[in-house]
GROMACS .gro file of C-alpha atoms in nm:
model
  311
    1UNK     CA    1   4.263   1.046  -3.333
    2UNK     CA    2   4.307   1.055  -2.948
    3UNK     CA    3   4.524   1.321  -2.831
    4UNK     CA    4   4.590   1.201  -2.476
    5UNK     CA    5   4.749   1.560  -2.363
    6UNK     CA    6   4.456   1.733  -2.459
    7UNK     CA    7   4.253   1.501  -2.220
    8UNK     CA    8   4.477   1.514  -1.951
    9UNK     CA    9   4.486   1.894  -1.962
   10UNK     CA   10   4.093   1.908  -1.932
   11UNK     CA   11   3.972   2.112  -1.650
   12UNK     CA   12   3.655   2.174  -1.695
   13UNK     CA   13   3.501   2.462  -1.421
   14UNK     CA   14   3.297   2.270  -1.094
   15UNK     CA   15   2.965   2.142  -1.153
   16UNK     CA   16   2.681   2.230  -0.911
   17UNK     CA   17   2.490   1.916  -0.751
   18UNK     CA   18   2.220   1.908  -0.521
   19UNK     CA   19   2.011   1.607  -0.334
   20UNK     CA   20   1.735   1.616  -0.062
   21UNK     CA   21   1.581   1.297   0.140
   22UNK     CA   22   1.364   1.198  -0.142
   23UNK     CA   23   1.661   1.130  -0.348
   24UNK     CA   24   1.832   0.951  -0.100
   25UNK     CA   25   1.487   0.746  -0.049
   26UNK     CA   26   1.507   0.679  -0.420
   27UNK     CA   27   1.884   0.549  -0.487
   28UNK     CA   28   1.819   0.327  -0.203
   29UNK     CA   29   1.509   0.107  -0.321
   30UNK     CA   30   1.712   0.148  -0.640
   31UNK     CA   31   1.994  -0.093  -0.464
   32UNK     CA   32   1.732  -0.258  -0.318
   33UNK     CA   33   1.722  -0.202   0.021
   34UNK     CA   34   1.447  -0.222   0.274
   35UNK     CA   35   1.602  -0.121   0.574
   36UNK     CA   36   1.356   0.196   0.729
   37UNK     CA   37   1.656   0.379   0.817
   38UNK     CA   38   1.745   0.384   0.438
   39UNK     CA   39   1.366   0.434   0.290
   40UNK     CA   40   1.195   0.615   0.569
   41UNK     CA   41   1.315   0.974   0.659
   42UNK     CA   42   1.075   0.957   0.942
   43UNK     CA   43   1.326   0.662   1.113
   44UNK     CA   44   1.532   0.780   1.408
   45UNK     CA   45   1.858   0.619   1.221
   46UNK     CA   46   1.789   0.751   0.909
   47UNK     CA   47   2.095   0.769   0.688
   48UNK     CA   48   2.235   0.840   0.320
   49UNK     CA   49   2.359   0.527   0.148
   50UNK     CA   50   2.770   0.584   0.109
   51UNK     CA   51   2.750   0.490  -0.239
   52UNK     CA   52   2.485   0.756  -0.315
   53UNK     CA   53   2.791   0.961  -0.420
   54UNK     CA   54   2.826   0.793  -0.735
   55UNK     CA   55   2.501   0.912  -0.922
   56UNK     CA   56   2.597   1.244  -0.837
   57UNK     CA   57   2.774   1.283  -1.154
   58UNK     CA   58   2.496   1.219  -1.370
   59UNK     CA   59   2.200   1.411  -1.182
   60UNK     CA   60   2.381   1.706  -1.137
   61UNK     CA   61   2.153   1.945  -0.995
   62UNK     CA   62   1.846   1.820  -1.173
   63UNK     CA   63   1.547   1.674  -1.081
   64UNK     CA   64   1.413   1.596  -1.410
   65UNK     CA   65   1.558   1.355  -1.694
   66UNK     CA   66   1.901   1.412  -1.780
   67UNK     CA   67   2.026   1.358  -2.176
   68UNK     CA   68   2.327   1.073  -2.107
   69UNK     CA   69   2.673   1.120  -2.205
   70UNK     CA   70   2.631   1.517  -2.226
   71UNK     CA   71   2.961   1.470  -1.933
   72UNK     CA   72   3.161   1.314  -2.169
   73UNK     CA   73   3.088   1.494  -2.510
   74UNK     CA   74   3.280   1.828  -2.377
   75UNK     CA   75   3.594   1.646  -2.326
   76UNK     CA   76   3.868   1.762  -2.567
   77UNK     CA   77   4.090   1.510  -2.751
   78UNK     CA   78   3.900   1.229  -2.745
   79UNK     CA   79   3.581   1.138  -2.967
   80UNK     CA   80   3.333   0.958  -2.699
   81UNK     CA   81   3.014   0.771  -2.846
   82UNK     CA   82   2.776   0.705  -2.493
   83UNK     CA   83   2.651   0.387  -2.717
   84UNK     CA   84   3.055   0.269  -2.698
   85UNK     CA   85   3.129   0.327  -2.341
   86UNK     CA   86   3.196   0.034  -2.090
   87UNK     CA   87   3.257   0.114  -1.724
   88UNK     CA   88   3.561  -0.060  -1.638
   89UNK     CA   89   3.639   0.006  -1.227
   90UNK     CA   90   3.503   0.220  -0.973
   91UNK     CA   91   3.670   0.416  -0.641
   92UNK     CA   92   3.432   0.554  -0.373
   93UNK     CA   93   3.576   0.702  -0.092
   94UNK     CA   94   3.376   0.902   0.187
   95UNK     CA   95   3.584   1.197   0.325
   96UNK     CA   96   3.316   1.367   0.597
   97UNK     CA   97   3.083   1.159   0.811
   98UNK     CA   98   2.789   1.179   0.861
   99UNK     CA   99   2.718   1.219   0.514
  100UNK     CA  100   2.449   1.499   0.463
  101UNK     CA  101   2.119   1.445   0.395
  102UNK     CA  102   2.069   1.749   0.155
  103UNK     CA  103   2.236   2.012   0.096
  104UNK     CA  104   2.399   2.196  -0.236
  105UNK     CA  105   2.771   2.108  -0.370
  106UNK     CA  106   3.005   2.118  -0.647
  107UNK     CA  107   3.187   1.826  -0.811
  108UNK     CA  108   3.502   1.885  -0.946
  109UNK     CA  109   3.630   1.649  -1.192
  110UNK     CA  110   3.960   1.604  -1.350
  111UNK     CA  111   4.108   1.317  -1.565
  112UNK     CA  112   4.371   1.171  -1.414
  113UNK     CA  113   4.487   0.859  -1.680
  114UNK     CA  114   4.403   0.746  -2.008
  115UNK     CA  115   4.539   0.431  -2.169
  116UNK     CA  116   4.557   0.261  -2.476
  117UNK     CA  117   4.399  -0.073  -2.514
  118UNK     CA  118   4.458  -0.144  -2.901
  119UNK     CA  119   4.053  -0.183  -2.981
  120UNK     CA  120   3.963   0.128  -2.724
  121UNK     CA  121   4.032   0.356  -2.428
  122UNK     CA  122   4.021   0.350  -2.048
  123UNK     CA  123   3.956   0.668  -1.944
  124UNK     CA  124   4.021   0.744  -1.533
  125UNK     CA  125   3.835   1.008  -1.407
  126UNK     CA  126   3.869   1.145  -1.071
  127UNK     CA  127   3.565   1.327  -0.883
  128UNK     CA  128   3.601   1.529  -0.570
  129UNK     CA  129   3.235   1.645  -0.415
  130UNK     CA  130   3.261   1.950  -0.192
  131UNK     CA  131   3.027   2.156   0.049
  132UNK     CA  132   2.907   2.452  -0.227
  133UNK     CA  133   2.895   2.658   0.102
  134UNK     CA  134   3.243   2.590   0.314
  135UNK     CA  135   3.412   2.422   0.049
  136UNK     CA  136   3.446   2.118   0.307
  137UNK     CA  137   3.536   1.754   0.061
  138UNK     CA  138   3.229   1.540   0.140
  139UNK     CA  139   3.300   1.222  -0.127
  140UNK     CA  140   3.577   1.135  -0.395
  141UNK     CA  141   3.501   0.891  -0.664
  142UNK     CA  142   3.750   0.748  -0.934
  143UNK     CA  143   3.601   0.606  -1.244
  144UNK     CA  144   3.739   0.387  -1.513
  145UNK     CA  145   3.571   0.393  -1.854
  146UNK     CA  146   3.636   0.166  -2.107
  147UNK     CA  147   3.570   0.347  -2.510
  148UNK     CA  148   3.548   0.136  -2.764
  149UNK     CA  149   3.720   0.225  -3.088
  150UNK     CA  150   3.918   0.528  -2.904
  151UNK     CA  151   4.227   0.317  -2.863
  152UNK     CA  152   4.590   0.281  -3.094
  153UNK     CA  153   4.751   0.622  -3.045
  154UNK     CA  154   5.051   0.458  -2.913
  155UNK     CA  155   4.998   0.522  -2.553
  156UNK     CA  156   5.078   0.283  -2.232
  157UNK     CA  157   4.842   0.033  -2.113
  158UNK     CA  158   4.793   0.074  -1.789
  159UNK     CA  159   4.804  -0.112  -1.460
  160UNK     CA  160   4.667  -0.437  -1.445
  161UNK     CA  161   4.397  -0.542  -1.216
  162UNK     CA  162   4.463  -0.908  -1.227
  163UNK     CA  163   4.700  -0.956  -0.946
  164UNK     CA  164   4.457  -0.662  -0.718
  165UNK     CA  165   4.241  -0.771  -0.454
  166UNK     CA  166   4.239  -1.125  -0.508
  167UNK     CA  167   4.010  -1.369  -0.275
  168UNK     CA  168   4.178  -1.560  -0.073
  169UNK     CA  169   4.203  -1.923  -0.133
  170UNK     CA  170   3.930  -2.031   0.155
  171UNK     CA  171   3.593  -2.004   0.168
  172UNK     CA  172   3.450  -1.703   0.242
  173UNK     CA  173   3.377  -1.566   0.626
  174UNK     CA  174   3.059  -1.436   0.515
  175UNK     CA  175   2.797  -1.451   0.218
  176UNK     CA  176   2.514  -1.260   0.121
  177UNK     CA  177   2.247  -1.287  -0.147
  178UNK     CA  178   2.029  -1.058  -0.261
  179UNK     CA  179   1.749  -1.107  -0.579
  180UNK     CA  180   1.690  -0.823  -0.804
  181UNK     CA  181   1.351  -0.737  -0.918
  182UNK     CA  182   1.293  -0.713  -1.316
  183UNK     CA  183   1.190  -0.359  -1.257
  184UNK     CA  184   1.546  -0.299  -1.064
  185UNK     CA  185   1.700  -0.111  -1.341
  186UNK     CA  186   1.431   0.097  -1.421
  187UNK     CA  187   1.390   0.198  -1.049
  188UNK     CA  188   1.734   0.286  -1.048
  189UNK     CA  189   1.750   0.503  -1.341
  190UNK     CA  190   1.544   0.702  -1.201
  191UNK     CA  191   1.869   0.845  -0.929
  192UNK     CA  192   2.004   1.016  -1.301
  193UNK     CA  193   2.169   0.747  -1.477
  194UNK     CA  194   1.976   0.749  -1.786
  195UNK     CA  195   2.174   0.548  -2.037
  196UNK     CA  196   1.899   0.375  -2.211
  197UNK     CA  197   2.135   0.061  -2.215
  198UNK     CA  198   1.953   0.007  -1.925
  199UNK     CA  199   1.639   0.058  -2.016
  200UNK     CA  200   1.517   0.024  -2.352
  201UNK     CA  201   1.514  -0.326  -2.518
  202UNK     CA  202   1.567  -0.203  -2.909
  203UNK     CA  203   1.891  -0.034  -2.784
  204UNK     CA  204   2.052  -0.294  -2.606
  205UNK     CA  205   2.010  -0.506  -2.866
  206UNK     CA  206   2.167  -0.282  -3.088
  207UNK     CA  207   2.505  -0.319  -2.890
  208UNK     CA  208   2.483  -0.673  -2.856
  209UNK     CA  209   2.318  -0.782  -2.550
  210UNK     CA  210   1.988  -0.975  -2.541
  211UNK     CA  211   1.791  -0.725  -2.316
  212UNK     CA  212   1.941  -0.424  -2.099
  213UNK     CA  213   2.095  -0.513  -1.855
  214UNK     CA  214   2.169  -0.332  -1.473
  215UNK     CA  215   2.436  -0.051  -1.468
  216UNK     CA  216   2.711  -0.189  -1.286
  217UNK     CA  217   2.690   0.066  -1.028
  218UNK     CA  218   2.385  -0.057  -0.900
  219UNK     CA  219   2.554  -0.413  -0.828
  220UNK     CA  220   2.808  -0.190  -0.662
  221UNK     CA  221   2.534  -0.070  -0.467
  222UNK     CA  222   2.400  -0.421  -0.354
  223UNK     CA  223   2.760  -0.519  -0.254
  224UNK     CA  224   2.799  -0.224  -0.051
  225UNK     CA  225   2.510  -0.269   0.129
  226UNK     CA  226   2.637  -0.705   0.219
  227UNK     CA  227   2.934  -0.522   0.352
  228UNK     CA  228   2.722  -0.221   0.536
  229UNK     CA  229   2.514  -0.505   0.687
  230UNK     CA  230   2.726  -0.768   0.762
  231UNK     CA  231   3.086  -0.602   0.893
  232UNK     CA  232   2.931  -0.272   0.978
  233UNK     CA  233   2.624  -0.310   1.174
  234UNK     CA  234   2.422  -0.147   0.954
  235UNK     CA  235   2.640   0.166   1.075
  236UNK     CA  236   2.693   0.406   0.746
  237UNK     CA  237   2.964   0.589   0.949
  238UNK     CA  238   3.195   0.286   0.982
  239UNK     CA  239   3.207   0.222   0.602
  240UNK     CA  240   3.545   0.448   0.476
  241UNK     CA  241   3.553   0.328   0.131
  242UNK     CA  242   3.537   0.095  -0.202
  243UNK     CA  243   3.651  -0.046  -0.504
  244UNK     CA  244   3.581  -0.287  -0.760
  245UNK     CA  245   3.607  -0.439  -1.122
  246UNK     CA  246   3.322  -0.488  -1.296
  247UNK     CA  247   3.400  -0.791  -1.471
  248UNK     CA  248   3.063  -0.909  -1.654
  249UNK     CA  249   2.697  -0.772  -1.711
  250UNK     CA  250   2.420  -0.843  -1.477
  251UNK     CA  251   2.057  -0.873  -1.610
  252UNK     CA  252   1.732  -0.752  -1.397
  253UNK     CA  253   1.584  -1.014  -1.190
  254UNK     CA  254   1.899  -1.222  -1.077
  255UNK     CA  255   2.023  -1.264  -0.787
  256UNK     CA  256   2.354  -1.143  -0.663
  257UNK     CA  257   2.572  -1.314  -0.442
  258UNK     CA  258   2.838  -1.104  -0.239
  259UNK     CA  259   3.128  -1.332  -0.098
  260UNK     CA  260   3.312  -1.179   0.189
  261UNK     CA  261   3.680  -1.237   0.334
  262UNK     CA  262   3.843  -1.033   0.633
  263UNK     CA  263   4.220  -0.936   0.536
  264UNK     CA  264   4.231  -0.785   0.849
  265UNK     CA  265   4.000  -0.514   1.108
  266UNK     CA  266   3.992  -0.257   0.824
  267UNK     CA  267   4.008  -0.432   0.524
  268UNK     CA  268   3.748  -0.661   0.377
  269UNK     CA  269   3.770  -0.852   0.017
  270UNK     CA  270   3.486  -0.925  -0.172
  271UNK     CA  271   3.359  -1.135  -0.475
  272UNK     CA  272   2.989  -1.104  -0.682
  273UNK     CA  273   2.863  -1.341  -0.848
  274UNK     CA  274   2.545  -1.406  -1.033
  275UNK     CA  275   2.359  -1.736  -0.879
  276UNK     CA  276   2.206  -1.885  -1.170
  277UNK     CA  277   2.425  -1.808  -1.424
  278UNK     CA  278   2.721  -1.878  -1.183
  279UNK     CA  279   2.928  -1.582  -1.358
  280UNK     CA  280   3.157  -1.340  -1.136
  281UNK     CA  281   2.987  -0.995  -1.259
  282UNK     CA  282   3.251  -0.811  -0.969
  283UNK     CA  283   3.579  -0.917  -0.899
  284UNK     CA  284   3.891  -0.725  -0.759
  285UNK     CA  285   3.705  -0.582  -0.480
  286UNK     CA  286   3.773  -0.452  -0.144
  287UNK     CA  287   3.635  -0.212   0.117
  288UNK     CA  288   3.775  -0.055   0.397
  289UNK     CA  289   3.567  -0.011   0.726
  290UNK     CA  290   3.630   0.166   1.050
  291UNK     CA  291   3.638  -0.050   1.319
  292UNK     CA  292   3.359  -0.011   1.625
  293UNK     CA  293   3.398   0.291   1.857
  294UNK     CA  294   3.173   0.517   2.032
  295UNK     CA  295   3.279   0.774   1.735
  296UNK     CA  296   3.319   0.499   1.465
  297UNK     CA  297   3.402   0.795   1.194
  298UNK     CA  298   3.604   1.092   1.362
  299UNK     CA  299   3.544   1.428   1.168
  300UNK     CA  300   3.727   1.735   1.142
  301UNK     CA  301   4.104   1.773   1.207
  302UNK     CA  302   4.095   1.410   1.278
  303UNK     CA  303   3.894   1.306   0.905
  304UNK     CA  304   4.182   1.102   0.692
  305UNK     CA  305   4.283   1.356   0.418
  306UNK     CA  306   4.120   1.286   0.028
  307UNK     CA  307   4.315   0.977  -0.107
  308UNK     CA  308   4.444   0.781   0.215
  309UNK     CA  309   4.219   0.506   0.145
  310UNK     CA  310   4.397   0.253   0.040
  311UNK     CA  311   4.255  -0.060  -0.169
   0.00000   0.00000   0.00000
């Protein structure tokens, strides 16, 4: 049975990360990009993908194949199967710019909600990523997981997402496509998300889809990227933060369409859908740029605190 003060009261002690170029070479032909600034670290420009933060979490400090789910099985209260698991939302906010190109750091990771769905869970996890050295926040990243079977202890809902970041009723200022390769989930793996959902055709059939399909954060990846290219300038430092929905499964080798509206000079809404299956696979989605200066991302004393981002 789900004890939802036991999870709540879970602190588990900070867990090391690390990350050098190659890694950031990797996660970014894993999102598909092409850009030399992104895949060469030779390029004058050359720059860490913002949403780089979000494998983090499941490389750790490795470089070789991590087991999945090992995160989740030393949370208390709550009886996680990795095969069960759904992720629901995802938060990325970047707290220092320029984002470092290596370096050593500590995630610290505390659960901040759990609700009760009836048939399972939606566990909210909340990440902060800090310098190992100075301490200094470099990324925060809120997660929503979705566990089947882990629901009915009587506990509230939740918030509702329906009403959240809603397109506005005009077509969009911008549009992007981008086709995935059949290979794209496999490449991606590879930056230490290893469910083999993902991966291996026997399993994914076993949980009832018809081959694996992409992890969700990779199409989170390709969106950020639309926005990166066509509101930023293909400036890193001007993109503050994101969030999204993931509201259906993509599978390797479609092509993702990112459909852009400007609320206003900060705020952009966003819709993906798959082309030939017309499906919305991410819905409920906004980032927030920083608008054009000659220091587009201040640092320091003048670096918004962790959580102003607002979505």
């Amino acid at each position: 049975m789900t004890d939802p003060k036991q999870v709540l009261a879970f602190r588990p002690p900070p867990s090391p990360v690390s990350y050098n170029k190659r890694d950031l070479i990797l996660y970014a032909l894993g999102i598909g990009a092409t850009d030399m600034k992104f895949v060469y670290e030779g390029d004058p420009e050359f720059s860490a993908l913002p949403t780089f933060s979000t494998v983090l979490s499941f490389k750790g400090d490795s470089s070789d194949v991590v087991p999945f789910g090992s995160n989740f099985e030393m949370i208390p209260g709550i009886d996680i199967n990795p095969a069960m698991i759904l992720h629901g939302e995802q938060e990325t906010e970047i707290l220092k710019h320029p984002i470092p190109l290596e370096g050593q750091f500590l995630n610290k990771t505390i659960p901040i909600g759990l609700f009760d769905k009836g048939s399972g869970a939606v566990l909210v996890q909340e990440t902060i990523t800090v310098d190992k050295n100075t301490g200094e926040p470099i990324f925060r990243n809120v997660g929503s997981t979705f566990i089947r079977g882990a629901g009915g202890f009587g506990g509230d809902r939740g918030p509702s997402a329906i009403s959240l970041n809603t397109p506005p009723k005009r077509n969009p200022d911008k549009v992007h496509e981008d086709k995935t390769i059949e290979s794209q989930a496999l490449i991606y793996r590879l930056s230490g998300d290893y469910n083999p959902l993902h991966a291996y055709p026997a399993f994914a059939q076993s949980v009832g889809f018809q081959r694996p399909i992409l992890h969700g954060l990779c199409s989170y990846g390709f969106a950020a990227r639309a926005i990166i290219k066509h509101w930023c300038d293909n400036d890193v430092q001007r993109f503050k933060s994101i969030r999204v929905r993931f509201a259906s499964p993509v599978y390797p080798g479609e092509t993702l369409v990112t459909k852009m509206w400007q609320e206003s000079e900060t705020k952009i809404i966003f819709e993906v859908s798959v082309k030939e299956r017309n499906q919305v696979v991410i819905a409920n989605a906004a980032a927030v740029i920083l608008p054009a200066t000659g220091n587009s991302c201040p640092v320091g004393k003048e670096n918004p605190k962790v959580g102003t981002s607002k979505l």
